[in-house]
Amino acid sequence: MSFVVQRLDKPSSYRDHQYKGNVSQFAKDLQFSTTLYVGNLSFFTTEEQIYELFSKCGEIKRIIMGLDRNKRTPCGFCFVEYYRREDTLDCMRYINGTKLDDRIIRTDLDPGFREGRQFGRGRSGGQVRDEYRQEFDAGRGGWGHIRAKQEAQREANIEENYVAITSIPHGASLEEGSMEG
């Protein structure tokens, strides 16, 4: 059967690259999983907000907030674990693609939370995806790491190469209409 609209209860092509097992074991774990990966969260989204939204689909067992590995601050993802598989699938159907804190969130079936997965995997300690972001995103902490470095270099260049005018050049006047023309 073909669908006009993409099915919201079907897992995406997301794969946990640190998963210990083969592809068939991963698929089997997804078949029985009650855990969701939730991505594209604002760094300012609280656990209470997540609970409020996700509890509409069923009783939540636990929420694990994603943290920056170095700073231990939220870094834009979490895991939501339900008691029942049906509630997990309902969440995929109804909450995936909705807005939370002015951000469109992504949900995806996850084979199950293991200790250590709550930490970002990027070089900076946060999400890998944020390191390559080129646009400014206030909900995700501003510029991506590459762009933030470029901005810092640009500002240093301006400071180094441009001198502020501290005195009035000879022949210039502060009075209005003093220019002839």
mmCIF file with all atom_site columns, C-alpha atoms in Angstrom:
data_model
loop_
_atom_site.group_PDB
_atom_site.id
_atom_site.type_symbol
_atom_site.label_atom_id
_atom_site.label_alt_id
_atom_site.label_comp_id
_atom_site.label_asym_id
_atom_site.label_entity_id
_atom_site.label_seq_id
_atom_site.pdbx_PDB_ins_code
_atom_site.Cartn_x
_atom_site.Cartn_y
_atom_site.Cartn_z
_atom_site.occupancy
_atom_site.B_iso_or_equiv
_atom_site.pdbx_formal_charge
_atom_site.auth_seq_id
_atom_site.auth_comp_id
_atom_site.auth_asym_id
_atom_site.auth_atom_id
_atom_site.pdbx_PDB_model_num
ATOM 1   C CA . MET A 1 1   ? 0.000  0.000  0.000  1.00 0.00 ? 1   MET A CA 1
ATOM 2   C CA . SER A 1 2   ? 1.367  3.435  -0.865 1.00 0.00 ? 2   SER A CA 1
ATOM 3   C CA . PHE A 1 3   ? 0.834  6.592  1.148  1.00 0.00 ? 3   PHE A CA 1
ATOM 4   C CA . VAL A 1 4   ? 0.311  10.123 -0.107 1.00 0.00 ? 4   VAL A CA 1
ATOM 5   C CA . VAL A 1 5   ? 1.672  11.501 3.155  1.00 0.00 ? 5   VAL A CA 1
ATOM 6   C CA . GLN A 1 6   ? 4.732  10.051 4.840  1.00 0.00 ? 6   GLN A CA 1
ATOM 7   C CA . ARG A 1 7   ? 3.763  7.707  7.673  1.00 0.00 ? 7   ARG A CA 1
ATOM 8   C CA . LEU A 1 8   ? 4.467  9.306  11.027 1.00 0.00 ? 8   LEU A CA 1
ATOM 9   C CA . ASP A 1 9   ? 4.586  6.028  12.961 1.00 0.00 ? 9   ASP A CA 1
ATOM 10  C CA . LYS A 1 10  ? 7.389  4.578  10.855 1.00 0.00 ? 10  LYS A CA 1
ATOM 11  C CA . PRO A 1 11  ? 10.993 4.975  12.014 1.00 0.00 ? 11  PRO A CA 1
ATOM 12  C CA . SER A 1 12  ? 13.277 7.122  9.880  1.00 0.00 ? 12  SER A CA 1
ATOM 13  C CA . SER A 1 13  ? 16.672 6.188  8.554  1.00 0.00 ? 13  SER A CA 1
ATOM 14  C CA . TYR A 1 14  ? 18.263 7.282  11.861 1.00 0.00 ? 14  TYR A CA 1
ATOM 15  C CA . ARG A 1 15  ? 20.812 4.791  13.173 1.00 0.00 ? 15  ARG A CA 1
ATOM 16  C CA . ASP A 1 16  ? 22.745 4.917  16.425 1.00 0.00 ? 16  ASP A CA 1
ATOM 17  C CA . HIS A 1 17  ? 26.311 4.434  15.210 1.00 0.00 ? 17  HIS A CA 1
ATOM 18  C CA . GLN A 1 18  ? 27.406 3.264  18.632 1.00 0.00 ? 18  GLN A CA 1
ATOM 19  C CA . TYR A 1 19  ? 24.783 0.492  18.728 1.00 0.00 ? 19  TYR A CA 1
ATOM 20  C CA . LYS A 1 20  ? 26.331 -2.824 19.744 1.00 0.00 ? 20  LYS A CA 1
ATOM 21  C CA . GLY A 1 21  ? 24.719 -5.279 17.370 1.00 0.00 ? 21  GLY A CA 1
ATOM 22  C CA . ASN A 1 22  ? 23.987 -5.956 13.732 1.00 0.00 ? 22  ASN A CA 1
ATOM 23  C CA . VAL A 1 23  ? 21.287 -4.465 11.505 1.00 0.00 ? 23  VAL A CA 1
ATOM 24  C CA . SER A 1 24  ? 18.795 -7.290 12.105 1.00 0.00 ? 24  SER A CA 1
ATOM 25  C CA . GLN A 1 25  ? 19.225 -7.008 15.893 1.00 0.00 ? 25  GLN A CA 1
ATOM 26  C CA . PHE A 1 26  ? 18.687 -3.236 15.613 1.00 0.00 ? 26  PHE A CA 1
ATOM 27  C CA . ALA A 1 27  ? 15.442 -3.813 13.649 1.00 0.00 ? 27  ALA A CA 1
ATOM 28  C CA . LYS A 1 28  ? 14.285 -6.390 16.204 1.00 0.00 ? 28  LYS A CA 1
ATOM 29  C CA . ASP A 1 29  ? 14.986 -4.012 19.094 1.00 0.00 ? 29  ASP A CA 1
ATOM 30  C CA . LEU A 1 30  ? 12.980 -1.289 17.322 1.00 0.00 ? 30  LEU A CA 1
ATOM 31  C CA . GLN A 1 31  ? 9.988  -3.645 16.936 1.00 0.00 ? 31  GLN A CA 1
ATOM 32  C CA . PHE A 1 32  ? 9.559  -3.905 20.692 1.00 0.00 ? 32  PHE A CA 1
ATOM 33  C CA . SER A 1 33  ? 10.993 -0.574 21.813 1.00 0.00 ? 33  SER A CA 1
ATOM 34  C CA . THR A 1 34  ? 9.069  1.821  24.043 1.00 0.00 ? 34  THR A CA 1
ATOM 35  C CA . THR A 1 35  ? 11.764 4.504  23.831 1.00 0.00 ? 35  THR A CA 1
ATOM 36  C CA . LEU A 1 36  ? 11.729 7.593  21.625 1.00 0.00 ? 36  LEU A CA 1
ATOM 37  C CA . TYR A 1 37  ? 14.596 9.825  20.625 1.00 0.00 ? 37  TYR A CA 1
ATOM 38  C CA . VAL A 1 38  ? 13.402 13.446 20.509 1.00 0.00 ? 38  VAL A CA 1
ATOM 39  C CA . GLY A 1 39  ? 15.563 15.896 18.570 1.00 0.00 ? 39  GLY A CA 1
ATOM 40  C CA . ASN A 1 40  ? 15.690 19.543 17.549 1.00 0.00 ? 40  ASN A CA 1
ATOM 41  C CA . LEU A 1 41  ? 14.726 20.758 21.012 1.00 0.00 ? 41  LEU A CA 1
ATOM 42  C CA . SER A 1 42  ? 15.557 24.249 22.181 1.00 0.00 ? 42  SER A CA 1
ATOM 43  C CA . PHE A 1 43  ? 18.400 24.386 24.682 1.00 0.00 ? 43  PHE A CA 1
ATOM 44  C CA . PHE A 1 44  ? 15.889 26.104 26.985 1.00 0.00 ? 44  PHE A CA 1
ATOM 45  C CA . THR A 1 45  ? 13.159 23.421 26.854 1.00 0.00 ? 45  THR A CA 1
ATOM 46  C CA . THR A 1 46  ? 12.549 21.957 30.296 1.00 0.00 ? 46  THR A CA 1
ATOM 47  C CA . GLU A 1 47  ? 11.780 18.409 31.340 1.00 0.00 ? 47  GLU A CA 1
ATOM 48  C CA . GLU A 1 48  ? 8.394  19.643 32.578 1.00 0.00 ? 48  GLU A CA 1
ATOM 49  C CA . GLN A 1 49  ? 7.485  20.967 29.116 1.00 0.00 ? 49  GLN A CA 1
ATOM 50  C CA . ILE A 1 50  ? 8.443  17.647 27.547 1.00 0.00 ? 50  ILE A CA 1
ATOM 51  C CA . TYR A 1 51  ? 6.412  15.764 30.138 1.00 0.00 ? 51  TYR A CA 1
ATOM 52  C CA . GLU A 1 52  ? 3.380  17.994 29.542 1.00 0.00 ? 52  GLU A CA 1
ATOM 53  C CA . LEU A 1 53  ? 3.416  17.416 25.774 1.00 0.00 ? 53  LEU A CA 1
ATOM 54  C CA . PHE A 1 54  ? 4.416  13.756 25.621 1.00 0.00 ? 54  PHE A CA 1
ATOM 55  C CA . SER A 1 55  ? 2.130  12.566 28.435 1.00 0.00 ? 55  SER A CA 1
ATOM 56  C CA . LYS A 1 56  ? -0.830 13.308 26.142 1.00 0.00 ? 56  LYS A CA 1
ATOM 57  C CA . CYS A 1 57  ? -0.011 10.042 24.321 1.00 0.00 ? 57  CYS A CA 1
ATOM 58  C CA . GLY A 1 58  ? 0.331  7.811  27.371 1.00 0.00 ? 58  GLY A CA 1
ATOM 59  C CA . GLU A 1 59  ? 1.971  7.239  30.711 1.00 0.00 ? 59  GLU A CA 1
ATOM 60  C CA . ILE A 1 60  ? 5.661  8.114  30.684 1.00 0.00 ? 60  ILE A CA 1
ATOM 61  C CA . LYS A 1 61  ? 8.135  5.860  32.469 1.00 0.00 ? 61  LYS A CA 1
ATOM 62  C CA . ARG A 1 62  ? 11.025 8.358  32.390 1.00 0.00 ? 62  ARG A CA 1
ATOM 63  C CA . ILE A 1 63  ? 12.569 11.258 30.498 1.00 0.00 ? 63  ILE A CA 1
ATOM 64  C CA . ILE A 1 64  ? 16.328 11.481 29.986 1.00 0.00 ? 64  ILE A CA 1
ATOM 65  C CA . MET A 1 65  ? 17.523 14.936 28.937 1.00 0.00 ? 65  MET A CA 1
ATOM 66  C CA . GLY A 1 66  ? 20.442 15.156 26.520 1.00 0.00 ? 66  GLY A CA 1
ATOM 67  C CA . LEU A 1 67  ? 23.373 17.025 28.033 1.00 0.00 ? 67  LEU A CA 1
ATOM 68  C CA . ASP A 1 68  ? 26.484 18.717 26.733 1.00 0.00 ? 68  ASP A CA 1
ATOM 69  C CA . ARG A 1 69  ? 29.298 16.332 27.642 1.00 0.00 ? 69  ARG A CA 1
ATOM 70  C CA . ASN A 1 70  ? 31.523 19.125 28.994 1.00 0.00 ? 70  ASN A CA 1
ATOM 71  C CA . LYS A 1 71  ? 29.162 21.714 30.482 1.00 0.00 ? 71  LYS A CA 1
ATOM 72  C CA . ARG A 1 72  ? 26.363 19.355 31.612 1.00 0.00 ? 72  ARG A CA 1
ATOM 73  C CA . THR A 1 73  ? 23.755 21.745 30.171 1.00 0.00 ? 73  THR A CA 1
ATOM 74  C CA . PRO A 1 74  ? 20.847 20.747 27.858 1.00 0.00 ? 74  PRO A CA 1
ATOM 75  C CA . CYS A 1 75  ? 21.968 20.354 24.251 1.00 0.00 ? 75  CYS A CA 1
ATOM 76  C CA . GLY A 1 76  ? 18.798 19.872 22.218 1.00 0.00 ? 76  GLY A CA 1
ATOM 77  C CA . PHE A 1 77  ? 17.654 16.253 22.528 1.00 0.00 ? 77  PHE A CA 1
ATOM 78  C CA . CYS A 1 78  ? 16.134 13.812 24.990 1.00 0.00 ? 78  CYS A CA 1
ATOM 79  C CA . PHE A 1 79  ? 14.829 10.277 25.317 1.00 0.00 ? 79  PHE A CA 1
ATOM 80  C CA . VAL A 1 80  ? 11.234 9.601  26.344 1.00 0.00 ? 80  VAL A CA 1
ATOM 81  C CA . GLU A 1 81  ? 10.435 6.118  27.588 1.00 0.00 ? 81  GLU A CA 1
ATOM 82  C CA . TYR A 1 82  ? 6.813  4.919  27.778 1.00 0.00 ? 82  TYR A CA 1
ATOM 83  C CA . TYR A 1 83  ? 5.394  1.900  29.570 1.00 0.00 ? 83  TYR A CA 1
ATOM 84  C CA . ARG A 1 84  ? 3.468  0.656  26.518 1.00 0.00 ? 84  ARG A CA 1
ATOM 85  C CA . ARG A 1 85  ? 4.518  0.210  22.881 1.00 0.00 ? 85  ARG A CA 1
ATOM 86  C CA . GLU A 1 86  ? 1.156  1.559  21.646 1.00 0.00 ? 86  GLU A CA 1
ATOM 87  C CA . ASP A 1 87  ? 1.750  4.859  23.439 1.00 0.00 ? 87  ASP A CA 1
ATOM 88  C CA . THR A 1 88  ? 5.169  5.115  21.792 1.00 0.00 ? 88  THR A CA 1
ATOM 89  C CA . LEU A 1 89  ? 3.639  4.643  18.329 1.00 0.00 ? 89  LEU A CA 1
ATOM 90  C CA . ASP A 1 90  ? 0.860  7.148  19.109 1.00 0.00 ? 90  ASP A CA 1
ATOM 91  C CA . CYS A 1 91  ? 3.531  9.662  20.010 1.00 0.00 ? 91  CYS A CA 1
ATOM 92  C CA . MET A 1 92  ? 5.265  9.034  16.672 1.00 0.00 ? 92  MET A CA 1
ATOM 93  C CA . ARG A 1 93  ? 1.947  9.612  14.893 1.00 0.00 ? 93  ARG A CA 1
ATOM 94  C CA . TYR A 1 94  ? 0.730  12.687 16.721 1.00 0.00 ? 94  TYR A CA 1
ATOM 95  C CA . ILE A 1 95  ? 3.680  14.561 18.220 1.00 0.00 ? 95  ILE A CA 1
ATOM 96  C CA . ASN A 1 96  ? 6.408  14.132 15.595 1.00 0.00 ? 96  ASN A CA 1
ATOM 97  C CA . GLY A 1 97  ? 6.676  17.394 13.656 1.00 0.00 ? 97  GLY A CA 1
ATOM 98  C CA . THR A 1 98  ? 4.841  19.556 16.201 1.00 0.00 ? 98  THR A CA 1
ATOM 99  C CA . LYS A 1 99  ? 6.198  22.760 17.709 1.00 0.00 ? 99  LYS A CA 1
ATOM 100 C CA . LEU A 1 100 ? 7.646  23.000 21.194 1.00 0.00 ? 100 LEU A CA 1
ATOM 101 C CA . ASP A 1 101 ? 9.355  26.244 22.255 1.00 0.00 ? 101 ASP A CA 1
ATOM 102 C CA . ASP A 1 102 ? 8.996  27.588 18.682 1.00 0.00 ? 102 ASP A CA 1
ATOM 103 C CA . ARG A 1 103 ? 10.931 24.604 17.262 1.00 0.00 ? 103 ARG A CA 1
ATOM 104 C CA . ILE A 1 104 ? 9.630  21.757 15.138 1.00 0.00 ? 104 ILE A CA 1
ATOM 105 C CA . ILE A 1 105 ? 10.642 18.640 17.044 1.00 0.00 ? 105 ILE A CA 1
ATOM 106 C CA . ARG A 1 106 ? 11.598 15.259 15.582 1.00 0.00 ? 106 ARG A CA 1
ATOM 107 C CA . THR A 1 107 ? 10.708 11.977 17.219 1.00 0.00 ? 107 THR A CA 1
ATOM 108 C CA . ASP A 1 108 ? 12.133 8.625  16.248 1.00 0.00 ? 108 ASP A CA 1
ATOM 109 C CA . LEU A 1 109 ? 11.964 5.109  17.609 1.00 0.00 ? 109 LEU A CA 1
ATOM 110 C CA . ASP A 1 110 ? 15.067 4.225  19.565 1.00 0.00 ? 110 ASP A CA 1
ATOM 111 C CA . PRO A 1 111 ? 16.321 0.729  20.424 1.00 0.00 ? 111 PRO A CA 1
ATOM 112 C CA . GLY A 1 112 ? 16.508 1.700  24.096 1.00 0.00 ? 112 GLY A CA 1
ATOM 113 C CA . PHE A 1 113 ? 18.427 4.044  26.330 1.00 0.00 ? 113 PHE A CA 1
ATOM 114 C CA . ARG A 1 114 ? 21.803 2.966  27.680 1.00 0.00 ? 114 ARG A CA 1
ATOM 115 C CA . GLU A 1 115 ? 23.802 4.959  30.227 1.00 0.00 ? 115 GLU A CA 1
ATOM 116 C CA . GLY A 1 116 ? 26.150 7.427  28.526 1.00 0.00 ? 116 GLY A CA 1
ATOM 117 C CA . ARG A 1 117 ? 23.879 8.123  25.547 1.00 0.00 ? 117 ARG A CA 1
ATOM 118 C CA . GLN A 1 118 ? 22.518 11.231 27.247 1.00 0.00 ? 118 GLN A CA 1
ATOM 119 C CA . PHE A 1 119 ? 25.726 13.098 26.414 1.00 0.00 ? 119 PHE A CA 1
ATOM 120 C CA . GLY A 1 120 ? 26.319 14.957 23.155 1.00 0.00 ? 120 GLY A CA 1
ATOM 121 C CA . ARG A 1 121 ? 28.835 13.371 20.781 1.00 0.00 ? 121 ARG A CA 1
ATOM 122 C CA . GLY A 1 122 ? 30.182 16.484 19.080 1.00 0.00 ? 122 GLY A CA 1
ATOM 123 C CA . ARG A 1 123 ? 33.777 17.629 19.486 1.00 0.00 ? 123 ARG A CA 1
ATOM 124 C CA . SER A 1 124 ? 32.563 20.549 21.576 1.00 0.00 ? 124 SER A CA 1
ATOM 125 C CA . GLY A 1 125 ? 30.529 18.265 23.848 1.00 0.00 ? 125 GLY A CA 1
ATOM 126 C CA . GLY A 1 126 ? 27.135 19.086 22.306 1.00 0.00 ? 126 GLY A CA 1
ATOM 127 C CA . GLN A 1 127 ? 25.319 17.826 19.240 1.00 0.00 ? 127 GLN A CA 1
ATOM 128 C CA . VAL A 1 128 ? 27.358 17.064 16.119 1.00 0.00 ? 128 VAL A CA 1
ATOM 129 C CA . ARG A 1 129 ? 24.674 18.704 13.986 1.00 0.00 ? 129 ARG A CA 1
ATOM 130 C CA . ASP A 1 130 ? 25.089 22.031 15.832 1.00 0.00 ? 130 ASP A CA 1
ATOM 131 C CA . GLU A 1 131 ? 28.772 22.160 14.987 1.00 0.00 ? 131 GLU A CA 1
ATOM 132 C CA . TYR A 1 132 ? 28.011 22.439 11.272 1.00 0.00 ? 132 TYR A CA 1
ATOM 133 C CA . ARG A 1 133 ? 25.041 24.811 11.518 1.00 0.00 ? 133 ARG A CA 1
ATOM 134 C CA . GLN A 1 134 ? 25.687 27.990 9.494  1.00 0.00 ? 134 GLN A CA 1
ATOM 135 C CA . GLU A 1 135 ? 22.641 30.045 10.493 1.00 0.00 ? 135 GLU A CA 1
ATOM 136 C CA . PHE A 1 136 ? 21.937 31.889 13.741 1.00 0.00 ? 136 PHE A CA 1
ATOM 137 C CA . ASP A 1 137 ? 19.501 30.010 15.978 1.00 0.00 ? 137 ASP A CA 1
ATOM 138 C CA . ALA A 1 138 ? 18.696 31.618 19.328 1.00 0.00 ? 138 ALA A CA 1
ATOM 139 C CA . GLY A 1 139 ? 16.919 28.474 20.552 1.00 0.00 ? 139 GLY A CA 1
ATOM 140 C CA . ARG A 1 140 ? 20.076 26.434 19.979 1.00 0.00 ? 140 ARG A CA 1
ATOM 141 C CA . GLY A 1 141 ? 22.520 28.847 21.588 1.00 0.00 ? 141 GLY A CA 1
ATOM 142 C CA . GLY A 1 142 ? 23.228 31.212 18.675 1.00 0.00 ? 142 GLY A CA 1
ATOM 143 C CA . TRP A 1 143 ? 25.663 30.359 15.899 1.00 0.00 ? 143 TRP A CA 1
ATOM 144 C CA . GLY A 1 144 ? 26.938 26.860 15.158 1.00 0.00 ? 144 GLY A CA 1
ATOM 145 C CA . HIS A 1 145 ? 30.506 26.248 16.326 1.00 0.00 ? 145 HIS A CA 1
ATOM 146 C CA . ILE A 1 146 ? 32.102 26.712 12.892 1.00 0.00 ? 146 ILE A CA 1
ATOM 147 C CA . ARG A 1 147 ? 30.182 29.920 12.230 1.00 0.00 ? 147 ARG A CA 1
ATOM 148 C CA . ALA A 1 148 ? 30.845 31.199 15.766 1.00 0.00 ? 148 ALA A CA 1
ATOM 149 C CA . LYS A 1 149 ? 34.572 30.738 15.166 1.00 0.00 ? 149 LYS A CA 1
ATOM 150 C CA . GLN A 1 150 ? 34.270 32.587 11.830 1.00 0.00 ? 150 GLN A CA 1
ATOM 151 C CA . GLU A 1 151 ? 32.389 35.448 13.541 1.00 0.00 ? 151 GLU A CA 1
ATOM 152 C CA . ALA A 1 152 ? 35.052 35.702 16.265 1.00 0.00 ? 152 ALA A CA 1
ATOM 153 C CA . GLN A 1 153 ? 37.792 35.843 13.608 1.00 0.00 ? 153 GLN A CA 1
ATOM 154 C CA . ARG A 1 154 ? 35.872 38.517 11.692 1.00 0.00 ? 154 ARG A CA 1
ATOM 155 C CA . GLU A 1 155 ? 35.476 40.663 14.811 1.00 0.00 ? 155 GLU A CA 1
ATOM 156 C CA . ALA A 1 156 ? 39.163 40.242 15.687 1.00 0.00 ? 156 ALA A CA 1
ATOM 157 C CA . ASN A 1 157 ? 40.053 41.281 12.112 1.00 0.00 ? 157 ASN A CA 1
ATOM 158 C CA . ILE A 1 158 ? 37.876 44.388 12.369 1.00 0.00 ? 158 ILE A CA 1
ATOM 159 C CA . GLU A 1 159 ? 39.395 45.309 15.719 1.00 0.00 ? 159 GLU A CA 1
ATOM 160 C CA . GLU A 1 160 ? 42.914 44.764 14.400 1.00 0.00 ? 160 GLU A CA 1
ATOM 161 C CA . ASN A 1 161 ? 42.582 46.494 11.015 1.00 0.00 ? 161 ASN A CA 1
ATOM 162 C CA . TYR A 1 162 ? 40.166 49.350 11.603 1.00 0.00 ? 162 TYR A CA 1
ATOM 163 C CA . VAL A 1 163 ? 40.952 52.233 13.895 1.00 0.00 ? 163 VAL A CA 1
ATOM 164 C CA . ALA A 1 164 ? 38.145 54.181 15.480 1.00 0.00 ? 164 ALA A CA 1
ATOM 165 C CA . ILE A 1 165 ? 38.100 57.918 14.674 1.00 0.00 ? 165 ILE A CA 1
ATOM 166 C CA . THR A 1 166 ? 38.904 59.639 17.948 1.00 0.00 ? 166 THR A CA 1
ATOM 167 C CA . SER A 1 167 ? 39.501 63.167 16.683 1.00 0.00 ? 167 SER A CA 1
ATOM 168 C CA . ILE A 1 168 ? 37.933 65.439 14.088 1.00 0.00 ? 168 ILE A CA 1
ATOM 169 C CA . PRO A 1 169 ? 40.048 65.555 10.923 1.00 0.00 ? 169 PRO A CA 1
ATOM 170 C CA . HIS A 1 170 ? 41.482 68.969 9.930  1.00 0.00 ? 170 HIS A CA 1
ATOM 171 C CA . GLY A 1 171 ? 38.941 70.905 7.851  1.00 0.00 ? 171 GLY A CA 1
ATOM 172 C CA . ALA A 1 172 ? 35.885 69.051 9.162  1.00 0.00 ? 172 ALA A CA 1
ATOM 173 C CA . SER A 1 173 ? 33.226 70.803 11.181 1.00 0.00 ? 173 SER A CA 1
ATOM 174 C CA . LEU A 1 174 ? 30.573 69.596 13.628 1.00 0.00 ? 174 LEU A CA 1
ATOM 175 C CA . GLU A 1 175 ? 28.126 72.346 12.644 1.00 0.00 ? 175 GLU A CA 1
ATOM 176 C CA . GLU A 1 176 ? 25.172 71.389 10.476 1.00 0.00 ? 176 GLU A CA 1
ATOM 177 C CA . GLY A 1 177 ? 25.114 72.815 6.977  1.00 0.00 ? 177 GLY A CA 1
ATOM 178 C CA . SER A 1 178 ? 28.802 73.589 7.061  1.00 0.00 ? 178 SER A CA 1
ATOM 179 C CA . MET A 1 179 ? 29.400 71.557 3.908  1.00 0.00 ? 179 MET A CA 1
ATOM 180 C CA . GLU A 1 180 ? 29.347 73.591 0.751  1.00 0.00 ? 180 GLU A CA 1
ATOM 181 C CA . GLY A 1 181 ? 27.664 72.184 -2.263 1.00 0.00 ? 181 GLY A CA 1
#
